Amino acid sequence: MTELIQTAFSPVNAVVTVLLILNVIYWITVILGLLDVDFLDIDLPDSGLEIDSDIEVDVDAAGEIDMELGEGSILRSVLHFFYIGEVPIMLLSSILILSMWILCMFGNHYFNPRGSFLLATPVYAVSLVTSLLISRIFAMPLKKVYEMFNKDYNALKKVIGRICIVTSTSVSDKMGQA
């Protein structure tokens, strides 16, 4: 266990380890935000003291991106390739950081045992590219799940050109019920 901690906090792995720690802290705050606020109320009946800690955490885990991109732009193609905007950004970045941390740990342990920054650079590059592909693979099934959540079942459906039963007394292009 101490060898794992020493490898994780070695200078060549410190960057991805700090990113992973920040990611874990983010998800802990998200989980605490989902819990009821009153779960931290503590009553001490013997001393008569009451410690009331009301914690309110507002965390937006949706990670929506609103961008105006052209139809044929390269950036739009890259964002679509990695399912950005279709799957929450924090979920994608969590998968990316976790896989990059694992790959950097193994890569630097086996290919860079002395901890050289010169040898760590290609390990980081290969880990980043591989982690991007891993996050794309994990995002494929998540895209379908989030498509189900994002459907608006109360949205108006187009009825022009379809067979329907008219329920109002009159129908025009702008008014009527079918």
Coordinates of N, CA and C in Angstrom, one line a residue:
M1 N 0.8 -1.2 0.0 CA 0.0 0.0 0.0 C 0.9 1.3 0.0
T2 N 1.9 1.2 0.8 CA 2.8 2.4 0.8 C 3.5 2.6 -0.5
E3 N 3.8 1.5 -1.2 CA 4.4 1.6 -2.6 C 3.4 2.3 -3.6
L4 N 2.2 2.0 -3.5 CA 1.2 2.6 -4.3 C 1.1 4.1 -4.0
I5 N 1.1 4.5 -2.8 CA 1.0 5.9 -2.4 C 2.2 6.6 -2.8
Q6 N 3.4 6.0 -2.6 CA 4.7 6.6 -3.1 C 4.7 6.8 -4.6
T7 N 4.2 5.8 -5.3 CA 4.1 5.9 -6.8 C 3.1 7.0 -7.2
A8 N 2.0 7.0 -6.5 CA 1.0 8.0 -6.9 C 1.4 9.4 -6.7
F9 N 2.2 9.7 -5.6 CA 2.6 11.0 -5.3 C 4.0 11.3 -5.7
S10 N 4.6 10.4 -6.6 CA 5.9 10.7 -7.1 C 5.8 11.9 -8.1
P11 N 6.8 12.7 -8.3 CA 6.7 13.9 -9.2 C 6.1 13.6 -10.6
V12 N 6.4 12.5 -11.1 CA 5.9 12.2 -12.5 C 4.4 11.9 -12.5
N13 N 3.8 11.4 -11.4 CA 2.4 11.1 -11.3 C 1.6 12.1 -10.5
A14 N 2.2 13.1 -10.0 CA 1.5 14.0 -9.1 C 0.4 14.7 -9.7
V15 N 0.6 15.1 -11.0 CA -0.5 15.9 -11.7 C -1.8 15.1 -11.8
V16 N -1.7 13.9 -12.3 CA -2.9 13.1 -12.5 C -3.5 12.6 -11.1
T17 N -2.6 12.5 -10.1 CA -3.1 12.1 -8.8 C -3.9 13.3 -8.2
V18 N -3.4 14.5 -8.4 CA -4.2 15.7 -7.9 C -5.5 15.8 -8.7
L19 N -5.5 15.6 -10.0 CA -6.7 15.6 -10.7 C -7.7 14.6 -10.2
L20 N -7.2 13.4 -9.9 CA -8.1 12.4 -9.4 C -8.7 12.7 -8.0
I21 N -7.8 13.3 -7.2 CA -8.3 13.7 -5.9 C -9.4 14.8 -6.0
L22 N -9.2 15.8 -6.9 CA -10.2 16.8 -7.1 C -11.5 16.2 -7.6
N23 N -11.3 15.2 -8.5 CA -12.5 14.6 -9.1 C -13.3 13.8 -8.0
V24 N -12.6 13.1 -7.1 CA -13.2 12.4 -6.0 C -13.9 13.4 -5.0
I25 N -13.3 14.5 -4.8 CA -13.9 15.6 -3.9 C -15.2 16.1 -4.6
Y26 N -15.1 16.3 -5.9 CA -16.3 16.8 -6.6 C -17.5 15.8 -6.4
W27 N -17.2 14.5 -6.6 CA -18.3 13.5 -6.6 C -18.8 13.3 -5.1
I28 N -17.9 13.5 -4.1 CA -18.4 13.5 -2.7 C -19.3 14.7 -2.5
T29 N -19.0 15.8 -3.0 CA -19.9 17.0 -2.8 C -21.3 16.8 -3.5
V30 N -21.2 16.1 -4.7 CA -22.4 15.8 -5.4 C -23.3 14.8 -4.6
I31 N -22.7 13.8 -4.0 CA -23.4 12.8 -3.2 C -24.0 13.5 -1.9
L32 N -23.2 14.4 -1.3 CA -23.7 15.1 -0.1 C -24.8 16.0 -0.5
G33 N -24.8 16.6 -1.7 CA -25.8 17.5 -2.1 C -27.1 16.7 -2.4
L34 N -27.0 15.4 -2.7 CA -28.2 14.6 -2.9 C -28.9 14.2 -1.6
L35 N -28.1 14.1 -0.5 CA -28.7 13.7 0.7 C -29.5 14.8 1.4
D36 N -30.3 14.5 2.3 CA -31.2 15.4 3.0 C -30.3 16.3 3.8
V37 N -30.8 17.6 4.0 CA -30.0 18.6 4.7 C -30.0 18.2 6.2
D38 N -31.1 17.6 6.7 CA -31.2 17.3 8.1 C -30.4 16.1 8.6
F39 N -29.7 15.4 7.8 CA -29.0 14.3 8.2 C -27.8 14.6 9.1
L40 N -27.3 15.9 9.1 CA -26.2 16.3 9.9 C -26.6 17.0 11.2
D41 N -27.9 17.0 11.5 CA -28.4 17.6 12.8 C -28.0 16.6 13.9
I42 N -27.3 17.2 14.9 CA -26.8 16.3 16.0 C -27.4 16.9 17.3
D43 N -28.1 16.1 18.1 CA -28.6 16.5 19.4 C -27.8 15.8 20.5
L44 N -27.3 16.6 21.4 CA -26.6 16.1 22.6 C -27.5 16.2 23.8
P45 N -28.3 15.2 24.2 CA -29.3 15.4 25.2 C -28.7 15.6 26.6
D46 N -27.6 15.0 26.9 CA -27.0 15.1 28.3 C -26.6 16.5 28.6
S47 N -25.9 17.2 27.6 CA -25.4 18.5 27.9 C -26.3 19.6 27.6
G48 N -27.4 19.4 26.9 CA -28.3 20.4 26.5 C -27.9 21.2 25.3
L49 N -26.7 20.9 24.8 CA -26.2 21.6 23.6 C -26.8 21.0 22.3
E50 N -27.1 21.9 21.4 CA -27.5 21.4 20.1 C -26.6 22.0 19.0
I51 N -26.1 21.1 18.3 CA -25.2 21.5 17.1 C -26.0 21.3 15.9
D52 N -26.4 22.4 15.3 CA -27.2 22.4 14.1 C -26.4 22.8 12.9
S53 N -26.1 21.9 12.0 CA -25.2 22.3 10.9 C -26.1 22.1 9.6
D54 N -26.6 23.2 9.2 CA -27.4 23.2 7.9 C -26.4 23.4 6.8
I55 N -26.3 22.4 6.0 CA -25.4 22.5 4.8 C -26.2 22.4 3.5
E56 N -26.0 23.4 2.7 CA -26.7 23.4 1.4 C -25.6 23.4 0.3
V57 N -25.7 22.4 -0.5 CA -24.7 22.3 -1.6 C -25.5 22.3 -2.9
D58 N -25.2 23.3 -3.7 CA -25.8 23.3 -5.0 C -24.8 23.0 -6.1
V59 N -24.9 21.8 -6.7 CA -24.0 21.4 -7.6 C -24.7 21.0 -8.9
D60 N -24.4 21.5 -10.0 CA -25.0 21.2 -11.3 C -24.1 20.1 -11.9
A61 N -24.6 18.9 -11.9 CA -23.9 17.8 -12.5 C -24.3 17.5 -13.9
A62 N -25.1 18.3 -14.4 CA -25.6 18.1 -15.8 C -24.5 18.4 -16.8
G63 N -23.7 19.5 -16.6 CA -22.6 19.8 -17.5 C -23.1 20.1 -18.9
E64 N -24.1 20.9 -19.1 CA -24.6 21.1 -20.4 C -23.7 22.2 -21.1
I65 N -23.6 22.0 -22.4 CA -22.8 22.9 -23.2 C -23.7 23.5 -24.3
D66 N -23.8 24.8 -24.3 CA -24.5 25.5 -25.4 C -23.5 26.2 -26.3
M67 N -23.3 25.7 -27.5 CA -22.4 26.3 -28.4 C -23.1 26.4 -29.7
E68 N -22.8 27.5 -30.4 CA -23.2 27.7 -31.8 C -22.1 27.3 -32.7
L69 N -22.2 26.2 -33.3 CA -21.1 25.7 -34.2 C -21.7 25.5 -35.6
G70 N -20.9 25.7 -36.6 CA -21.3 25.4 -37.9 C -21.6 23.9 -38.2
E71 N -22.3 23.6 -39.2 CA -22.6 22.2 -39.5 C -21.4 21.4 -39.8
G72 N -20.5 21.9 -40.6 CA -19.3 21.1 -41.0 C -18.1 21.5 -40.3
S73 N -18.1 22.1 -39.1 CA -16.9 22.5 -38.5 C -16.2 21.3 -37.9
I74 N -14.9 21.4 -37.8 CA -14.1 20.3 -37.2 C -14.3 20.2 -35.7
L75 N -14.5 21.3 -35.0 CA -14.8 21.3 -33.6 C -16.1 20.6 -33.3
R76 N -17.1 20.8 -34.1 CA -18.4 20.2 -33.9 C -18.2 18.6 -34.1
S77 N -17.4 18.2 -35.1 CA -17.2 16.8 -35.3 C -16.5 16.2 -34.1
V78 N -15.5 16.9 -33.6 CA -14.7 16.3 -32.4 C -15.6 16.2 -31.2
L79 N -16.4 17.3 -31.0 CA -17.3 17.2 -29.8 C -18.3 16.1 -30.0
H80 N -18.8 15.9 -31.2 CA -19.8 14.8 -31.4 C -19.1 13.5 -31.3
F81 N -17.9 13.3 -31.7 CA -17.2 12.1 -31.6 C -17.0 11.6 -30.2
F82 N -16.8 12.6 -29.2 CA -16.6 12.2 -27.8 C -17.9 12.4 -27.0
Y83 N -19.0 12.6 -27.7 CA -20.4 12.7 -27.1 C -20.5 13.8 -26.1
I84 N -19.7 14.9 -26.4 CA -19.8 16.1 -25.5 C -21.1 16.8 -25.9
G85 N -21.9 17.1 -24.9 CA -23.2 17.8 -25.1 C -24.3 16.7 -25.1
E86 N -23.9 15.5 -25.2 CA -24.9 14.4 -25.2 C -24.8 13.6 -23.8
V87 N -23.6 13.6 -23.3 CA -23.4 13.0 -22.0 C -22.8 14.1 -21.1
P88 N -23.1 14.1 -19.8 CA -22.6 15.2 -18.9 C -21.1 15.3 -18.9
I89 N -20.6 16.5 -19.0 CA -19.1 16.7 -19.1 C -18.4 16.1 -17.9
M90 N -19.0 16.3 -16.7 CA -18.3 15.8 -15.5 C -18.2 14.3 -15.5
L91 N -19.1 13.6 -16.1 CA -19.1 12.1 -16.2 C -18.0 11.7 -17.1
L92 N -17.9 12.4 -18.3 CA -16.9 12.2 -19.3 C -15.5 12.5 -18.7
S93 N -15.4 13.6 -18.0 CA -14.1 13.9 -17.5 C -13.6 13.0 -16.3
S94 N -14.6 12.5 -15.6 CA -14.3 11.5 -14.5 C -13.7 10.2 -15.1
I95 N -14.4 9.8 -16.2 CA -13.9 8.6 -16.8 C -12.5 8.8 -17.4
L96 N -12.3 10.0 -18.0 CA -11.0 10.3 -18.6 C -9.9 10.4 -17.6
I97 N -10.2 11.1 -16.4 CA -9.2 11.3 -15.4 C -8.8 9.9 -14.7
L98 N -9.8 9.1 -14.4 CA -9.6 7.8 -13.8 C -8.8 6.9 -14.7
S99 N -9.1 6.8 -16.0 CA -8.4 6.0 -16.9 C -7.0 6.5 -17.1
M100 N -6.8 7.8 -17.2 CA -5.5 8.4 -17.4 C -4.6 8.2 -16.1
W101 N -5.2 8.3 -15.0 CA -4.4 8.0 -13.7 C -3.9 6.6 -13.7
I102 N -4.8 5.6 -14.0 CA -4.4 4.2 -14.0 C -3.3 3.9 -15.1
L103 N -3.5 4.5 -16.3 CA -2.5 4.3 -17.3 C -1.2 4.9 -17.0
C104 N -1.2 6.1 -16.4 CA 0.0 6.8 -16.0 C 0.7 6.1 -14.9
M105 N 0.0 5.6 -14.0 CA 0.6 4.8 -12.9 C 1.3 3.6 -13.4
F106 N 0.6 2.8 -14.2 CA 1.3 1.6 -14.8 C 2.4 1.9 -15.7
G107 N 2.2 2.9 -16.6 CA 3.2 3.3 -17.6 C 4.5 3.8 -16.9
N108 N 4.3 4.7 -15.9 CA 5.5 5.2 -15.2 C 6.1 4.1 -14.3
H109 N 5.4 3.2 -13.8 CA 5.9 2.1 -13.0 C 6.8 1.2 -13.8
Y110 N 6.3 0.8 -15.0 CA 7.0 -0.2 -15.8 C 8.0 0.4 -16.8
F111 N 7.6 1.6 -17.4 CA 8.5 2.1 -18.5 C 9.4 3.3 -17.9
N112 N 9.1 3.8 -16.8 CA 9.9 4.9 -16.2 C 10.1 4.7 -14.7
P113 N 10.8 3.6 -14.4 CA 11.0 3.3 -12.9 C 11.8 4.4 -12.2
R114 N 12.7 5.1 -12.9 CA 13.5 6.1 -12.2 C 12.8 7.5 -12.0
G115 N 11.7 7.6 -12.7 CA 10.9 8.9 -12.5 C 11.5 10.0 -13.3
S116 N 12.0 9.8 -14.5 CA 12.5 10.8 -15.4 C 11.3 11.6 -16.1
F117 N 11.4 12.9 -16.1 CA 10.4 13.7 -16.7 C 10.4 13.5 -18.2
L118 N 11.6 13.3 -18.8 CA 11.8 13.1 -20.2 C 11.0 11.8 -20.7
L119 N 11.1 10.8 -19.9 CA 10.4 9.5 -20.2 C 8.9 9.6 -19.8
A120 N 8.6 10.5 -18.9 CA 7.2 10.6 -18.5 C 6.3 11.3 -19.6
T121 N 6.9 12.1 -20.4 CA 6.2 12.9 -21.4 C 5.5 11.9 -22.4
P122 N 6.2 10.9 -23.0 CA 5.5 10.0 -23.9 C 4.4 9.2 -23.1
V123 N 4.7 8.9 -21.9 CA 3.7 8.1 -21.1 C 2.5 8.9 -20.9
Y124 N 2.6 10.2 -20.6 CA 1.4 11.1 -20.5 C 0.7 11.2 -21.9
A125 N 1.4 11.3 -23.0 CA 0.8 11.5 -24.3 C 0.0 10.2 -24.6
V126 N 0.6 9.0 -24.5 CA -0.1 7.8 -24.8 C -1.3 7.6 -23.8
S127 N -1.1 7.9 -22.6 CA -2.2 7.8 -21.6 C -3.4 8.7 -22.0
L128 N -3.1 9.9 -22.4 CA -4.1 10.8 -22.8 C -4.9 10.3 -24.0
V129 N -4.2 9.9 -25.0 CA -4.9 9.4 -26.2 C -5.7 8.2 -25.9
T130 N -5.1 7.2 -25.2 CA -5.8 6.0 -24.8 C -7.0 6.3 -23.9
S131 N -6.9 7.2 -23.0 CA -8.0 7.6 -22.1 C -9.1 8.3 -22.9
L132 N -8.8 9.1 -23.9 CA -9.8 9.6 -24.7 C -10.6 8.6 -25.4
L133 N -10.0 7.6 -25.9 CA -10.7 6.5 -26.6 C -11.5 5.6 -25.6
I134 N -10.9 5.4 -24.4 CA -11.7 4.7 -23.3 C -12.9 5.4 -22.9
S135 N -12.8 6.7 -22.8 CA -14.0 7.5 -22.4 C -15.0 7.5 -23.5
R136 N -14.6 7.5 -24.7 CA -15.6 7.4 -25.8 C -16.3 6.1 -25.8
I137 N -15.6 5.0 -25.5 CA -16.2 3.6 -25.4 C -17.2 3.6 -24.3
F138 N -16.8 4.1 -23.1 CA -17.7 4.1 -22.0 C -18.9 5.1 -22.2
A139 N -18.7 6.1 -23.0 CA -19.8 7.1 -23.2 C -20.9 6.6 -24.2
M140 N -20.5 5.6 -25.0 CA -21.5 5.1 -26.0 C -22.8 4.6 -25.4
P141 N -22.8 3.7 -24.4 CA -24.0 3.3 -23.8 C -24.7 4.4 -22.9
L142 N -23.8 5.3 -22.4 CA -24.4 6.4 -21.6 C -25.2 7.3 -22.4
K143 N -24.8 7.5 -23.7 CA -25.5 8.4 -24.6 C -27.0 8.0 -24.7
K144 N -27.2 6.7 -24.8 CA -28.6 6.2 -25.0 C -29.4 6.4 -23.7
V145 N -28.7 6.3 -22.6 CA -29.4 6.5 -21.3 C -29.8 7.9 -21.1
Y146 N -28.9 8.8 -21.4 CA -29.2 10.3 -21.3 C -30.2 10.8 -22.4
E147 N -30.3 10.1 -23.5 CA -31.3 10.4 -24.5 C -32.7 10.1 -24.0
M148 N -32.8 9.0 -23.2 CA -34.1 8.7 -22.7 C -34.5 9.7 -21.6
F149 N -33.5 10.2 -20.8 CA -33.8 11.2 -19.8 C -34.2 12.6 -20.4
N150 N -33.6 12.9 -21.6 CA -33.8 14.2 -22.2 C -35.0 14.3 -23.1
K151 N -35.8 13.3 -23.2 CA -37.0 13.4 -24.1 C -38.0 14.2 -23.4
D152 N -38.7 15.0 -24.2 CA -39.8 15.8 -23.6 C -41.1 15.2 -24.1
Y153 N -41.7 14.5 -23.2 CA -42.9 13.8 -23.6 C -44.1 14.7 -23.7
N154 N -44.0 15.9 -23.1 CA -45.1 16.9 -23.2 C -45.0 17.8 -24.4
A155 N -44.0 17.6 -25.2 CA -43.8 18.5 -26.4 C -44.9 18.3 -27.4
L156 N -45.2 19.4 -28.1 CA -46.2 19.3 -29.1 C -45.7 18.5 -30.3
K157 N -46.6 17.7 -30.8 CA -46.2 16.8 -31.9 C -46.9 17.4 -33.2
K158 N -46.1 17.4 -34.3 CA -46.7 17.9 -35.5 C -47.8 17.0 -36.1
V159 N -48.9 17.6 -36.4 CA -50.0 16.8 -36.9 C -50.4 17.2 -38.3
I160 N -49.7 18.2 -38.8 CA -50.0 18.6 -40.2 C -49.5 17.5 -41.1
G161 N -50.4 17.0 -42.0 CA -50.0 15.9 -42.9 C -50.3 14.5 -42.4
R162 N -50.8 14.4 -41.1 CA -51.0 13.1 -40.5 C -52.5 12.9 -40.4
I163 N -52.9 11.7 -40.3 CA -54.4 11.4 -40.1 C -54.7 11.4 -38.6
C164 N -55.7 12.2 -38.3 CA -56.1 12.3 -36.9 C -57.6 12.6 -36.8
I165 N -58.0 12.6 -35.5 CA -59.4 13.0 -35.2 C -59.5 14.4 -34.7
V166 N -60.3 15.2 -35.3 CA -60.4 16.6 -34.9 C -61.4 16.7 -33.7
T167 N -60.9 17.3 -32.6 CA -61.8 17.4 -31.4 C -62.3 18.8 -31.2
S168 N -61.8 19.8 -31.9 CA -62.3 21.2 -31.8 C -63.4 21.4 -32.8
T169 N -64.1 22.6 -32.7 CA -65.2 22.9 -33.6 C -64.6 23.4 -35.0
S170 N -63.4 24.1 -34.9 CA -62.9 24.5 -36.2 C -61.3 24.3 -36.1
V171 N -60.8 24.2 -37.3 CA -59.3 24.0 -37.4 C -58.7 24.9 -38.5
S172 N -57.7 25.6 -38.2 CA -56.9 26.4 -39.1 C -55.5 26.1 -39.0
D173 N -54.6 26.8 -39.7 CA -53.2 26.6 -39.6 C -52.6 26.9 -38.2
K174 N -53.3 27.8 -37.5 CA -52.8 28.3 -36.2 C -53.6 27.8 -35.0
M175 N -54.9 27.4 -35.2 CA -55.7 27.0 -34.1 C -56.4 25.7 -34.4
G176 N -56.7 25.0 -33.4 CA -57.4 23.7 -33.5 C -56.8 22.7 -32.6
Q177 N -57.6 21.7 -32.4 CA -57.2 20.6 -31.6 C -57.5 19.2 -32.2
A178 N -56.5 18.4 -32.3 CA -56.7 17.1 -32.9 C -56.2 16.0 -32.1

